[in-house]
Short mmCIF file of C-alpha atoms in Angstrom, two decimals:
data_model
loop_
_atom_site.label_atom_id
_atom_site.label_comp_id
_atom_site.label_asym_id
_atom_site.label_seq_id
_atom_site.Cartn_x
_atom_site.Cartn_y
_atom_site.Cartn_z
CA MET W 1 -172.07 97.15 -208.37
CA LYS W 2 -173.75 93.96 -209.07
CA LEU W 3 -172.21 90.67 -209.58
CA PRO W 4 -172.38 88.91 -212.48
CA GLY W 5 -174.41 85.64 -212.57
CA THR W 6 -175.04 82.11 -213.93
CA CYS W 7 -177.80 83.49 -216.53
CA LEU W 8 -175.24 85.76 -218.21
CA LEU W 9 -174.21 82.43 -220.54
CA ILE W 10 -176.11 81.52 -223.30
CA CYS W 11 -174.06 78.51 -224.42
CA ALA W 12 -172.22 76.14 -222.63
CA LEU W 13 -168.78 75.70 -221.81
CA CYS W 14 -167.45 72.10 -222.44
CA GLY W 15 -164.54 72.63 -219.91
CA VAL W 16 -167.20 73.98 -217.14
CA ILE W 17 -169.49 70.83 -217.68
CA SER W 18 -167.27 68.44 -217.42
CA GLY W 19 -165.83 69.70 -214.59
CA GLN W 20 -169.42 69.35 -213.18
CA SER W 21 -168.61 65.67 -212.38
CA ASN W 22 -166.98 66.03 -208.94
CA ASP W 23 -169.73 67.95 -207.47
CA ALA W 24 -173.62 66.44 -208.02
CA GLY W 25 -175.66 68.91 -209.49
CA ILE W 26 -179.22 69.62 -207.87
CA PRO W 27 -181.44 68.85 -209.99
CA VAL W 28 -184.40 71.23 -211.38
CA THR W 29 -187.78 70.21 -211.13
CA ASP W 30 -189.97 73.47 -211.30
CA ARG W 31 -191.71 73.35 -215.05
CA LEU W 32 -191.67 77.30 -215.02
CA VAL W 33 -188.15 77.16 -214.65
CA ILE W 34 -187.50 74.37 -217.23
CA ASP W 35 -189.81 76.12 -219.32
CA LYS W 36 -188.31 79.56 -219.19
CA CYS W 37 -184.46 78.80 -218.51
CA GLY W 38 -184.35 75.62 -220.21
CA THR W 39 -183.49 77.11 -223.55
CA CYS W 40 -180.17 78.24 -222.54
CA HIS W 41 -179.51 76.02 -219.86
CA PRO W 42 -180.58 72.65 -220.63
CA ARG W 43 -181.10 69.71 -218.47
CA ASP W 44 -179.36 66.44 -218.51
CA GLU W 45 -180.28 62.73 -218.15
CA SER W 46 -180.72 63.42 -214.20
CA GLY W 47 -182.59 66.82 -214.33
CA ASN W 48 -179.83 68.88 -213.59
CA MET W 49 -179.87 72.12 -215.58
CA GLN W 50 -176.91 73.76 -216.88
CA ARG W 51 -175.05 76.47 -214.14
CA VAL W 52 -178.25 76.38 -212.05
CA SER W 53 -177.65 72.80 -210.74
CA TRP W 54 -174.46 73.89 -209.37
CA GLN W 55 -175.44 77.29 -207.59
CA ARG W 56 -177.21 77.97 -204.58
CA THR W 57 -178.22 81.82 -202.87
CA THR W 58 -180.70 84.01 -201.47
CA PRO W 59 -183.68 85.15 -202.71
CA GLU W 60 -181.87 88.59 -203.65
CA GLY W 61 -179.18 86.69 -205.55
CA TRP W 62 -181.90 84.64 -207.46
CA GLN W 63 -183.93 88.06 -208.16
CA ASP W 64 -180.60 89.75 -209.36
CA GLU W 65 -180.35 87.01 -212.00
CA ILE W 66 -183.39 87.21 -213.20
CA LYS W 67 -183.02 91.01 -213.57
CA GLN W 68 -179.86 90.17 -215.80
CA MET W 69 -181.36 87.53 -217.85
CA ILE W 70 -184.36 89.81 -218.60
CA LEU W 71 -181.75 93.04 -219.23
CA ARG W 72 -178.87 91.11 -220.97
CA ASN W 73 -180.53 88.09 -222.71
CA GLY W 74 -184.37 89.47 -223.59
CA LEU W 75 -185.95 86.88 -221.42
CA SER W 76 -189.65 87.93 -221.40
CA LEU W 77 -191.55 87.28 -217.89
CA THR W 78 -194.68 88.64 -216.27
CA PRO W 79 -194.22 89.55 -212.68
CA GLU W 80 -196.01 87.04 -211.15
CA GLU W 81 -193.93 84.39 -213.28
CA ALA W 82 -190.56 86.18 -211.78
CA ARG W 83 -191.85 86.21 -208.44
CA SER W 84 -192.59 82.08 -208.87
CA ILE W 85 -189.39 81.58 -210.19
CA VAL W 86 -187.81 83.29 -207.09
CA ARG W 87 -189.94 81.33 -204.40
CA SER W 88 -188.87 78.19 -206.59
CA LEU W 89 -184.88 78.66 -206.37
CA SER W 90 -184.97 79.84 -203.42
CA ALA W 91 -186.37 76.78 -202.04
CA ASP W 92 -184.58 74.36 -204.19
CA HIS W 93 -181.42 75.81 -204.72
CA GLY W 94 -181.38 78.55 -202.00
CA LEU W 95 -179.53 78.63 -198.58
CA SER W 96 -180.28 76.67 -195.12
CA PRO W 97 -181.23 78.86 -192.62
CA GLU W 98 -177.60 78.16 -190.78
CA GLU W 99 -175.83 79.34 -193.86
CA ALA W 100 -178.04 82.36 -194.50
CA ARG W 101 -177.95 83.83 -191.03
CA PRO W 102 -174.17 84.65 -190.88
CA VAL W 103 -174.66 86.78 -194.02
CA MET W 104 -177.90 88.51 -193.15
CA TYR W 105 -176.57 91.88 -192.69
CA ASP W 106 -176.08 92.17 -196.66
CA PRO W 107 -179.87 91.64 -197.35
CA GLU W 108 -181.06 93.52 -194.26
CA ARG W 109 -178.64 96.66 -195.60
CA ARG W 110 -176.57 96.85 -192.57
CA ILE W 111 -173.34 98.45 -192.65
CA THR W 112 -171.16 95.83 -191.02
CA GLU W 113 -167.14 95.90 -190.58
CA GLU W 114 -165.75 92.31 -192.08
CA THR W 115 -163.23 91.50 -189.97
CA ASN W 116 -163.31 88.11 -190.51
CA ILE W 117 -162.34 87.70 -193.81
CA PRO W 118 -158.64 87.44 -194.70
CA SER W 119 -156.99 91.04 -196.11
CA GLU W 120 -156.03 89.49 -199.59
CA ARG W 121 -159.48 88.13 -200.24
CA MET W 122 -161.22 91.85 -199.10
CA ARG W 123 -158.69 93.42 -201.54
CA GLU W 124 -159.89 91.57 -204.42
CA CYS W 125 -163.56 91.33 -203.47
CA GLY W 126 -164.44 93.83 -200.40
CA ARG W 127 -163.51 97.06 -202.18
CA CYS W 128 -166.67 97.10 -204.45
CA HIS W 129 -169.11 95.44 -202.18
CA ALA W 130 -169.75 93.49 -199.24
CA PHE W 131 -167.56 90.22 -198.84
CA ALA W 132 -171.07 88.94 -198.03
CA ARG W 133 -172.34 89.23 -201.43
CA ALA W 134 -170.08 86.55 -202.37
CA LEU W 135 -170.62 84.17 -199.65
CA GLU W 136 -174.31 84.54 -200.38
CA TRP W 137 -173.71 82.13 -203.38
CA ARG W 138 -172.56 78.66 -202.91
CA ARG W 139 -170.87 77.13 -205.77
CA SER W 140 -169.28 74.16 -206.83
CA ALA W 141 -165.62 74.07 -207.37
CA ALA W 142 -166.02 74.51 -211.41
CA GLU W 143 -168.38 77.28 -210.88
CA TRP W 144 -166.75 79.54 -208.41
CA LYS W 145 -163.39 79.30 -211.02
CA GLU W 146 -166.10 79.79 -214.18
CA PHE W 147 -167.58 82.70 -212.27
CA SER W 148 -163.96 84.44 -211.40
CA ALA W 149 -163.54 84.39 -215.38
CA ARG W 150 -166.39 86.24 -216.22
CA HIS W 151 -166.24 88.52 -213.57
CA THR W 152 -162.57 89.45 -214.60
CA GLU W 153 -164.00 89.74 -218.49
CA ARG W 154 -166.90 92.03 -217.27
CA TYR W 155 -165.42 94.36 -214.39
CA LYS W 156 -161.67 93.84 -215.35
CA ILE W 157 -160.67 93.75 -211.83
CA ARG W 158 -159.01 89.71 -211.74
CA ALA W 159 -158.87 87.70 -208.65
CA GLY W 160 -156.35 85.24 -208.40
CA ASP W 161 -156.42 81.46 -207.96
CA GLU W 162 -156.07 82.15 -204.13
CA ALA W 163 -159.50 83.57 -204.37
CA VAL W 164 -160.86 81.04 -206.03
CA ALA W 165 -159.56 78.51 -203.58
CA PHE W 166 -160.84 80.34 -200.63
CA LEU W 167 -164.61 80.89 -202.15
CA THR W 168 -164.50 77.04 -202.89
CA THR W 169 -164.17 75.90 -199.07
CA ALA W 170 -165.92 78.56 -197.88
CA ALA W 171 -169.03 78.68 -200.02
CA PRO W 172 -169.36 75.13 -201.39
CA LEU W 173 -172.23 73.98 -202.97
CA HIS W 174 -172.78 70.72 -200.77
CA THR W 175 -172.48 71.38 -196.96
CA PRO W 176 -173.84 69.76 -194.02
CA GLN W 177 -176.53 72.03 -193.17
CA TRP W 178 -177.91 72.16 -196.67
CA GLU W 179 -178.28 68.26 -196.73
CA ALA W 180 -180.19 68.66 -193.90
CA TRP W 181 -182.33 71.39 -194.04
CA SER W 182 -183.01 69.89 -197.86
CA THR W 183 -184.50 67.10 -196.49
CA ARG W 184 -186.74 68.11 -193.69
CA LYS W 185 -187.74 71.97 -194.78
CA VAL W 186 -191.46 72.34 -194.79
CA SER W 187 -194.03 74.84 -195.97
CA PRO W 188 -194.15 77.33 -193.09
CA ASP W 189 -197.45 78.58 -191.14
CA LEU W 190 -196.90 81.90 -189.74
CA SER W 191 -200.44 82.66 -188.81
CA GLY W 192 -201.39 84.02 -185.55
CA THR W 193 -200.10 86.48 -182.68
CA TRP W 194 -196.51 87.50 -182.45
CA LEU W 195 -194.80 89.60 -179.78
CA VAL W 196 -192.53 92.21 -181.15
CA ASN W 197 -189.25 93.81 -179.63
CA ALA W 198 -187.79 96.61 -181.47
CA TYR W 199 -184.82 99.17 -180.99
CA VAL W 200 -184.93 102.13 -183.52
CA PRO W 201 -181.74 104.32 -183.02
CA GLY W 202 -182.20 107.57 -181.46
CA ARG W 203 -185.58 106.74 -180.57
CA GLY W 204 -185.41 103.67 -178.34
CA SER W 205 -186.87 100.37 -177.45
CA LEU W 206 -190.35 99.54 -178.80
CA TYR W 207 -192.71 96.93 -177.88
CA GLY W 208 -196.10 95.63 -179.08
CA ARG W 209 -197.90 92.41 -180.96
CA ILE W 210 -197.88 91.62 -184.93
CA GLN W 211 -200.54 89.80 -186.54
CA ILE W 212 -199.74 87.70 -189.18
CA ASP W 213 -202.43 86.34 -191.37
CA ARG W 214 -202.45 83.99 -194.22
CA SER W 215 -203.37 85.54 -197.89
CA ALA W 216 -201.54 82.63 -200.28
CA ALA W 217 -199.13 79.87 -200.47
CA GLY W 218 -196.42 81.18 -198.58
CA GLU W 219 -197.75 84.85 -198.46
CA TYR W 220 -198.97 86.93 -195.57
CA ASN W 221 -200.48 89.96 -194.54
CA THR W 222 -199.79 91.93 -191.37
CA ARG W 223 -200.80 94.58 -188.75
CA VAL W 224 -198.42 95.82 -186.46
CA GLU W 225 -199.07 97.58 -183.08
CA LEU W 226 -195.79 99.28 -181.21
CA ARG W 227 -195.44 101.54 -178.38
CA SER W 228 -192.28 103.28 -177.71
CA VAL W 229 -190.86 102.86 -173.93
CA LYS W 230 -189.55 106.22 -174.09
CA ASP W 231 -192.61 108.32 -174.89
CA GLY W 232 -195.38 106.06 -174.75
CA LEU W 233 -195.79 107.18 -178.80
CA ARG W 234 -198.42 104.27 -180.26
CA ILE W 235 -197.49 103.04 -184.19
CA VAL W 236 -199.95 101.31 -185.94
CA ARG W 237 -198.32 99.65 -189.27
CA ALA W 238 -200.04 97.33 -191.98
CA GLY W 239 -198.13 95.66 -194.87
CA ARG W 240 -197.47 92.16 -196.54
CA GLY W 241 -194.85 89.68 -196.63
CA ALA W 242 -193.75 86.26 -198.32
CA VAL W 243 -191.71 83.58 -196.84
CA PHE W 244 -189.07 81.83 -199.49
CA GLY W 245 -187.00 78.86 -198.67
CA GLY W 246 -189.10 77.84 -195.34
CA TYR W 247 -187.16 80.99 -193.25
CA ALA W 248 -186.60 84.03 -195.30
CA TRP W 249 -189.02 86.93 -194.70
CA ARG W 250 -189.44 89.67 -197.42
CA GLY W 251 -191.91 92.12 -196.85
CA ARG W 252 -192.96 95.97 -196.60
CA SER W 253 -195.41 97.98 -194.23
CA SER W 254 -196.37 101.57 -193.38
CA SER W 255 -199.03 103.00 -191.44
CA ASP W 256 -201.55 105.25 -192.17
CA THR W 257 -199.94 108.19 -190.51
CA ALA W 258 -198.87 111.19 -192.48
CA VAL W 259 -195.24 111.24 -193.22
CA SER W 260 -193.21 113.99 -192.78
CA PRO W 261 -189.65 113.98 -191.49
CA PRO W 262 -187.49 111.37 -193.07
CA ASP W 263 -186.84 109.60 -189.98
CA SER W 264 -190.75 109.43 -189.41
CA LEU W 265 -191.77 105.79 -187.71
CA ALA W 266 -194.80 105.87 -189.70
CA SER W 267 -192.65 105.91 -193.24
CA GLU W 268 -192.80 102.83 -195.64
CA ALA W 269 -190.19 99.90 -194.82
CA ARG W 270 -188.72 97.00 -196.21
CA GLU W 271 -188.85 94.21 -194.09
CA VAL W 272 -185.95 91.53 -194.07
CA MET W 273 -186.23 88.75 -191.39
CA TRP W 274 -184.78 85.46 -190.68
CA PHE W 275 -186.85 82.63 -188.83
CA ALA W 276 -186.08 80.12 -186.99
CA PRO W 277 -186.16 76.61 -188.30
CA ASP W 278 -188.68 75.78 -185.89
CA GLN W 279 -190.83 78.85 -186.89
CA SER W 280 -190.78 80.11 -182.88
CA SER W 281 -189.03 83.42 -183.31
CA ALA W 282 -187.67 85.48 -186.25
CA GLU W 283 -185.38 88.64 -186.08
CA GLY W 284 -184.24 91.22 -188.57
CA ARG W 285 -184.27 94.58 -189.87
CA TRP W 286 -186.98 96.79 -191.15
CA PHE W 287 -185.35 99.89 -193.04
CA TRP W 288 -186.25 103.05 -194.96
CA GLY W 289 -184.67 105.73 -196.54
CA GLN W 290 -182.69 106.62 -199.59
CA TYR W 291 -179.62 104.84 -198.23
CA GLN W 292 -181.58 102.48 -195.85
CA GLU W 293 -180.20 104.40 -193.11
CA PHE W 294 -183.39 104.16 -190.98
CA GLU W 295 -184.18 101.27 -189.38
CA PHE W 296 -186.44 98.94 -186.90
CA ASN W 297 -184.21 96.40 -185.42
CA VAL W 298 -186.80 93.83 -184.46
CA LYS W 299 -187.53 89.94 -182.74
CA ILE W 300 -190.62 88.43 -182.63
CA GLN W 301 -191.65 85.60 -181.31
CA ARG W 302 -194.94 83.40 -180.69
CA ARG W 303 -197.41 84.80 -178.45
CA PRO W 304 -197.39 82.03 -175.46
CA SER W 305 -200.39 81.32 -173.48
CA GLY W 306 -198.53 82.91 -170.29
CA SER W 307 -196.93 85.83 -169.31
CA THR W 308 -194.05 87.30 -171.18
CA LEU W 309 -192.19 90.36 -170.46
CA LEU W 310 -190.97 92.45 -173.19
CA ALA W 311 -189.03 95.42 -172.56
CA LEU W 312 -188.06 97.95 -169.34
CA ASP W 313 -187.81 101.96 -169.51
CA CYS W 314 -184.41 101.68 -167.79
CA SER W 315 -180.99 100.09 -168.70
CA ALA W 316 -178.80 100.87 -166.02
CA LEU W 317 -179.14 101.36 -161.96
CA ARG W 318 -176.41 102.75 -160.25
CA LEU W 319 -175.27 101.44 -156.85
CA GLY W 320 -176.73 102.33 -153.67
CA SER W 321 -179.60 104.34 -155.70
CA ARG W 322 -182.97 103.94 -154.04
CA SER W 323 -186.65 104.19 -155.04
CA ASN W 324 -185.98 103.73 -158.51
CA ARG W 325 -189.16 104.00 -160.56
CA ILE W 326 -189.23 101.18 -163.44
CA SER W 327 -191.79 100.20 -165.68
CA VAL W 328 -191.85 96.97 -166.68
CA PHE W 329 -193.75 96.29 -169.99
CA GLY W 330 -195.29 92.89 -170.92
CA ASP W 331 -198.36 90.47 -172.53
CA ARG W 332 -200.60 88.84 -169.85
CA LEU W 333 -198.63 90.13 -166.88
CA PRO W 334 -200.55 88.27 -163.79
CA ASP W 335 -203.52 89.48 -162.14
CA LYS W 336 -202.23 88.97 -158.68
CA VAL W 337 -198.44 89.36 -158.74
CA SER W 338 -196.00 90.61 -155.35
CA ALA W 339 -192.95 92.71 -155.36
CA ALA W 340 -191.38 89.16 -154.62
CA ASP W 341 -192.60 87.91 -157.84
CA PHE W 342 -190.31 90.27 -159.76
CA ASP W 343 -186.22 89.10 -159.42
CA LEU W 344 -183.18 91.11 -160.38
CA GLY W 345 -180.50 89.07 -158.49
CA THR W 346 -178.70 89.57 -155.14
CA GLY W 347 -178.50 93.30 -154.39
CA VAL W 348 -181.41 94.78 -156.05
CA THR W 349 -184.45 94.68 -154.09
CA VAL W 350 -188.39 95.33 -155.81
CA ARG W 351 -189.56 96.94 -152.84
CA SER W 352 -193.31 97.57 -153.99
CA ILE W 353 -195.43 97.16 -156.97
CA VAL W 354 -196.62 101.36 -157.73
CA SER W 355 -198.99 100.11 -160.41
CA HIS W 356 -199.75 97.35 -162.53
CA THR W 357 -202.20 96.26 -165.76
CA PRO W 358 -201.81 93.33 -167.80
CA ASP W 359 -199.55 95.06 -169.88
CA GLU W 360 -197.75 96.98 -167.56
CA ALA W 361 -196.19 97.32 -163.85
CA VAL W 362 -193.90 100.11 -162.41
CA LEU W 363 -191.75 99.32 -159.56
CA ASP W 364 -190.07 100.67 -156.73
CA VAL W 365 -186.35 99.34 -156.83
CA ASP W 366 -183.45 99.94 -154.45
CA VAL W 367 -179.94 98.93 -155.33
CA ALA W 368 -177.76 98.14 -152.44
CA GLN W 369 -174.17 99.56 -152.20
CA SER W 370 -172.32 96.21 -152.04
CA ALA W 371 -174.19 95.14 -155.48
CA GLN W 372 -171.94 93.51 -157.94
CA PRO W 373 -171.85 95.65 -160.82
CA GLY W 374 -172.74 93.62 -164.10
CA LYS W 375 -175.63 92.96 -166.29
CA ARG W 376 -178.58 91.57 -164.67
CA ASP W 377 -181.01 88.95 -165.72
CA PHE W 378 -185.08 90.49 -164.89
CA HIS W 379 -187.18 87.67 -163.98
CA LEU W 380 -190.83 87.27 -163.48
CA GLY W 381 -192.04 83.60 -163.32
CA ALA W 382 -190.83 81.52 -166.34
CA SER W 383 -190.25 85.08 -168.39
CA VAL W 384 -186.77 86.44 -168.34
CA LEU W 385 -185.36 89.57 -170.04
CA HIS W 386 -181.56 88.47 -170.20
CA GLY W 387 -179.07 91.11 -169.73
CA ALA W 388 -182.03 93.90 -169.24
CA ILE W 389 -180.24 96.05 -166.68
CA ALA W 390 -176.68 96.88 -165.84
CA ILE W 391 -175.83 97.41 -162.19
CA TYR W 392 -172.72 99.93 -162.44
CA ASP W 393 -171.07 102.65 -159.73
CA ARG W 394 -170.03 105.23 -162.58
CA ILE W 395 -170.09 106.59 -166.02
CA ASP W 396 -166.53 106.49 -167.45
CA TYR W 397 -166.74 107.40 -171.10
CA VAL W 398 -169.34 107.95 -173.65
CA ASP W 399 -168.72 106.27 -177.09
CA VAL W 400 -171.15 107.50 -180.23
CA ARG W 401 -172.48 104.86 -182.62
CA PRO W 402 -171.42 104.38 -185.51
CA GLY W 403 -167.82 105.22 -185.22
CA SER W 404 -167.83 106.18 -188.64
CA SER W 405 -170.24 106.70 -191.34
CA VAL W 406 -171.24 108.30 -194.51
CA ALA W 407 -173.93 111.26 -195.26
CA ALA W 408 -174.77 112.51 -198.65
CA PHE W 409 -175.75 115.62 -199.74
CA GLY W 410 -178.87 115.77 -202.34
CA ASP W 411 -179.29 116.84 -206.00
CA ARG W 412 -182.22 117.47 -208.35
CA GLU W 413 -181.97 113.61 -208.68
CA HIS W 414 -181.07 112.05 -205.58
CA PRO W 415 -182.53 112.55 -202.22
CA LYS W 416 -180.22 113.26 -199.54
CA GLY W 417 -178.34 110.61 -196.89
CA PHE W 418 -179.37 111.11 -193.33
CA HIS W 419 -177.60 109.63 -190.48
CA GLN W 420 -178.37 108.53 -186.92
CA PHE W 421 -176.14 109.14 -183.94
CA GLU W 422 -176.59 107.49 -180.55
CA ALA W 423 -174.18 108.30 -177.26
CA ILE W 424 -174.27 104.93 -175.41
CA ALA W 425 -172.55 105.43 -171.97
CA TYR W 426 -169.96 102.89 -170.67
CA GLN W 427 -168.14 101.81 -167.25
CA ARG W 428 -164.59 100.48 -167.61
CA GLY W 429 -164.47 96.56 -166.80
CA PRO W 430 -162.74 94.59 -163.77
CA ASP W 431 -159.08 95.23 -166.35
CA GLY W 432 -159.50 98.74 -165.30
CA ARG W 433 -158.93 100.30 -168.67
CA LEU W 434 -160.99 101.99 -171.31
CA HIS W 435 -162.31 100.64 -174.39
CA THR W 436 -161.97 97.28 -173.72
CA PRO W 437 -163.96 94.41 -174.31
CA ASP W 438 -164.80 93.67 -170.64
CA ASP W 439 -166.17 97.31 -170.34
CA LEU W 440 -170.37 97.27 -169.32
CA GLU W 441 -172.48 99.13 -171.64
CA LEU W 442 -174.90 101.17 -169.92
CA GLY W 443 -177.41 102.37 -172.70
CA PRO W 444 -177.81 105.83 -174.51
CA VAL W 445 -177.57 109.06 -172.63
CA ASP W 446 -178.81 112.49 -173.46
CA ALA W 447 -176.10 114.65 -175.42
CA ASP W 448 -175.89 117.97 -176.88
CA TRP W 449 -174.79 117.36 -180.66
CA SER W 450 -172.45 118.91 -183.05
CA VAL W 451 -170.78 118.57 -186.20
CA GLN W 452 -167.21 120.50 -187.29
CA VAL W 453 -165.59 119.87 -190.32
CA PHE W 454 -161.87 119.06 -189.83
CA HIS W 455 -160.97 118.64 -193.84
CA ALA W 456 -162.69 119.56 -197.08
CA ALA W 457 -161.44 118.64 -200.78
CA GLU W 458 -159.90 121.17 -202.53
CA GLY W 459 -162.59 123.41 -204.48
CA ALA W 460 -165.38 123.34 -201.37
CA SER W 461 -167.69 125.99 -202.21
CA SER W 462 -168.96 125.69 -198.68
CA GLN W 463 -168.03 124.30 -195.29
CA PHE W 464 -171.62 124.14 -194.03
CA VAL W 465 -172.54 120.67 -194.56
CA GLY W 466 -175.42 120.20 -192.26
CA THR W 467 -177.03 120.07 -189.00
CA MET W 468 -177.55 117.90 -185.84
CA SER W 469 -181.01 117.62 -183.99
CA ALA W 470 -181.28 117.28 -180.51
CA SER W 471 -181.90 113.30 -180.76
CA GLY W 472 -178.74 112.85 -183.06
CA LEU W 473 -179.87 113.17 -186.34
CA PHE W 474 -177.60 114.51 -189.27
CA THR W 475 -179.48 116.50 -192.12
CA PRO W 476 -177.25 117.46 -194.71
CA ALA W 477 -177.31 121.02 -195.87
CA ASP W 478 -179.97 121.93 -198.52
CA LYS W 479 -176.70 123.26 -200.76
CA ASN W 480 -174.87 120.55 -202.50
CA PRO W 481 -171.22 122.29 -202.32
CA GLY W 482 -170.31 119.34 -205.04
CA ASN W 483 -167.37 117.93 -202.71
CA ASN W 484 -166.11 115.84 -199.56
CA PHE W 485 -166.19 116.76 -196.29
CA ASP W 486 -164.49 114.75 -193.71
CA CYS W 487 -166.33 115.89 -189.94
CA TRP W 488 -166.35 115.25 -186.60
CA VAL W 489 -170.11 114.58 -184.69
CA THR W 490 -169.40 115.31 -181.05
CA ALA W 491 -171.69 114.21 -178.28
CA VAL W 492 -171.42 116.35 -174.78
CA THR W 493 -173.31 114.87 -171.84
CA LYS W 494 -174.24 116.22 -168.42
CA GLU W 495 -172.21 113.49 -167.17
CA ARG W 496 -169.03 114.02 -165.42
CA ASP W 497 -165.79 112.32 -165.21
CA ARG W 498 -163.57 111.99 -162.22
CA ASN W 499 -162.23 115.65 -163.13
CA GLY W 500 -165.53 117.15 -162.90
CA GLU W 501 -165.22 117.63 -166.95
CA ALA W 502 -168.21 116.56 -169.48
CA LEU W 503 -168.08 113.42 -170.88
CA THR W 504 -167.56 113.85 -174.64
CA GLY W 505 -167.65 111.29 -177.19
CA LYS W 506 -166.91 111.54 -181.27
CA SER W 507 -167.52 109.40 -184.48
CA TYR W 508 -166.01 110.13 -187.89
CA MET W 509 -168.44 111.23 -190.91
CA VAL W 510 -167.64 111.65 -194.27
CA VAL W 511 -170.43 113.75 -196.05
CA THR W 512 -170.06 113.16 -199.58
CA VAL W 513 -171.73 113.47 -203.29
CA PRO W 514 -174.64 111.52 -204.43
CA THR W 515 -172.85 110.57 -207.59
CA TYR W 516 -169.69 110.60 -209.10
CA VAL W 517 -167.50 110.09 -212.31
CA PHE W 518 -164.32 107.80 -212.40
CA ASN W 519 -162.33 106.83 -215.05
CA GLY W 520 -165.12 107.13 -217.16
CA ARG W 521 -167.79 105.41 -215.42
CA ARG W 522 -171.00 107.05 -213.31
CA TYR W 523 -171.42 105.94 -209.86
CA VAL W 524 -174.60 106.22 -207.83
CA ARG W 525 -174.79 105.81 -204.31
CA ASP W 526 -177.96 105.27 -203.66
CA LEU W 527 -178.34 102.44 -206.19
CA ASP W 528 -174.32 101.37 -204.77
CA ARG W 529 -173.39 100.72 -208.33
CA TRP W 530 -171.63 101.76 -210.96
CA ILE W 531 -174.33 102.54 -213.73
CA ASP W 532 -172.86 102.49 -217.07
CA ASP W 533 -170.09 100.47 -219.38
CA GLY W 534 -167.33 102.74 -219.70
CA PRO W 535 -163.63 101.66 -218.84
CA ALA W 536 -163.59 100.14 -215.75
CA GLY W 537 -159.53 99.38 -215.10
CA GLY W 538 -159.29 101.76 -212.07
CA ALA W 539 -162.74 101.56 -210.57
CA PRO W 540 -162.51 100.96 -207.05
#
């Protein structure tokens, strides 16, 4: 489902306009925006454009508004004009980096449990979409009130006055962050070589470099070279990206390698990244799949002149273990380096350097039985990998991630929705209890995977829902049984508990249909929206 937007109105409402006087509008100065939007949204003597000047949002928010103007109001735009308008509004009527960062999980298409929103507000807004979709907008009090009225009219789902009051306070038009950013934002120059750390669930860590070259104002070409820490697989990707509002990267990239399995790391991926205001680093998600279920979780930093640590091939070391071989991956590792230059803290000793190149060093490491358990930073000169290795005594339990999920059967129109799982080992923390915040995460462990149906809706034609791969990837069955299934995804590891039993973890998964009709309306899961205009009173 999409939120209705500012451009759904053709005529002004006198009450709305008079109410805007309490919040100073943000003038619209872009000539193309004025020419294309000014007929329905005229400007006043101060340059404020009706509705538009009292709202701010992300590039995705303005893109959706333009789509609505085209579909509902007959606006005619070339693709280049549409891109230019989105770029302009994202810059002058967007969010500051500080406002955007807490809700980045929505444009990154991450499945996130929103626990910081009052339950009453979640019932009003969160049952149809992530609450972040509301918080990505900043509006004046009058605009939030008008938005609520239009939302109710279109979707027949009423948000009370309390919801409007909450959003007016939580997402106001004017904030200190926006006022500061709007006066100091500059056109970024991201050209150059950047270092990349990436994590792919089921595949582990990757590291490498990304070359970013400017192709036009605010637009770039990219070339990425990554190497898998786990198996040494090398991946080369090329793509294009654009920066909106001075910090919001939106792009696409792919590899020339033939793509076969759905989780192939050569697949074309959408890129969403948040650049730090000082343009020294960025983080985000590159994702693909019918449900955006596959991902690179990425962090990049400008390549410095000195040595930089990037990754280790080991996430945990046991107390009392000796002659552990650890591979250290980095950029421009020094030509002359000794074992003493590597530091993992008290009780962990680098005995020798087994091999050494500018990109990789293999170390021989001992851990004293008396070492303090916990996360350790890994140091080489001024470069640090924070929390790189856990020192532990035993594995107490295994947690399967994600803890809950949804996969989807396919049909003639819709590809399958897969899901990737991981088994993560933990040691109980100082409180001595399992599954508490002080538990020590040790990293992924190998497991034997299985899926079991424990409830099937009435009328299911088959109990076979799909298969699990050795790496934890769930693939739905080829035949769509036309029903919902509640399942347990189980990981059995080679690790043993104190009683000698194999450590096992479980995750709850629903395997469902790709589309369904409810109360006269059709919902398509991969589009994440209702696609027709039938009755909406009972829509979830």
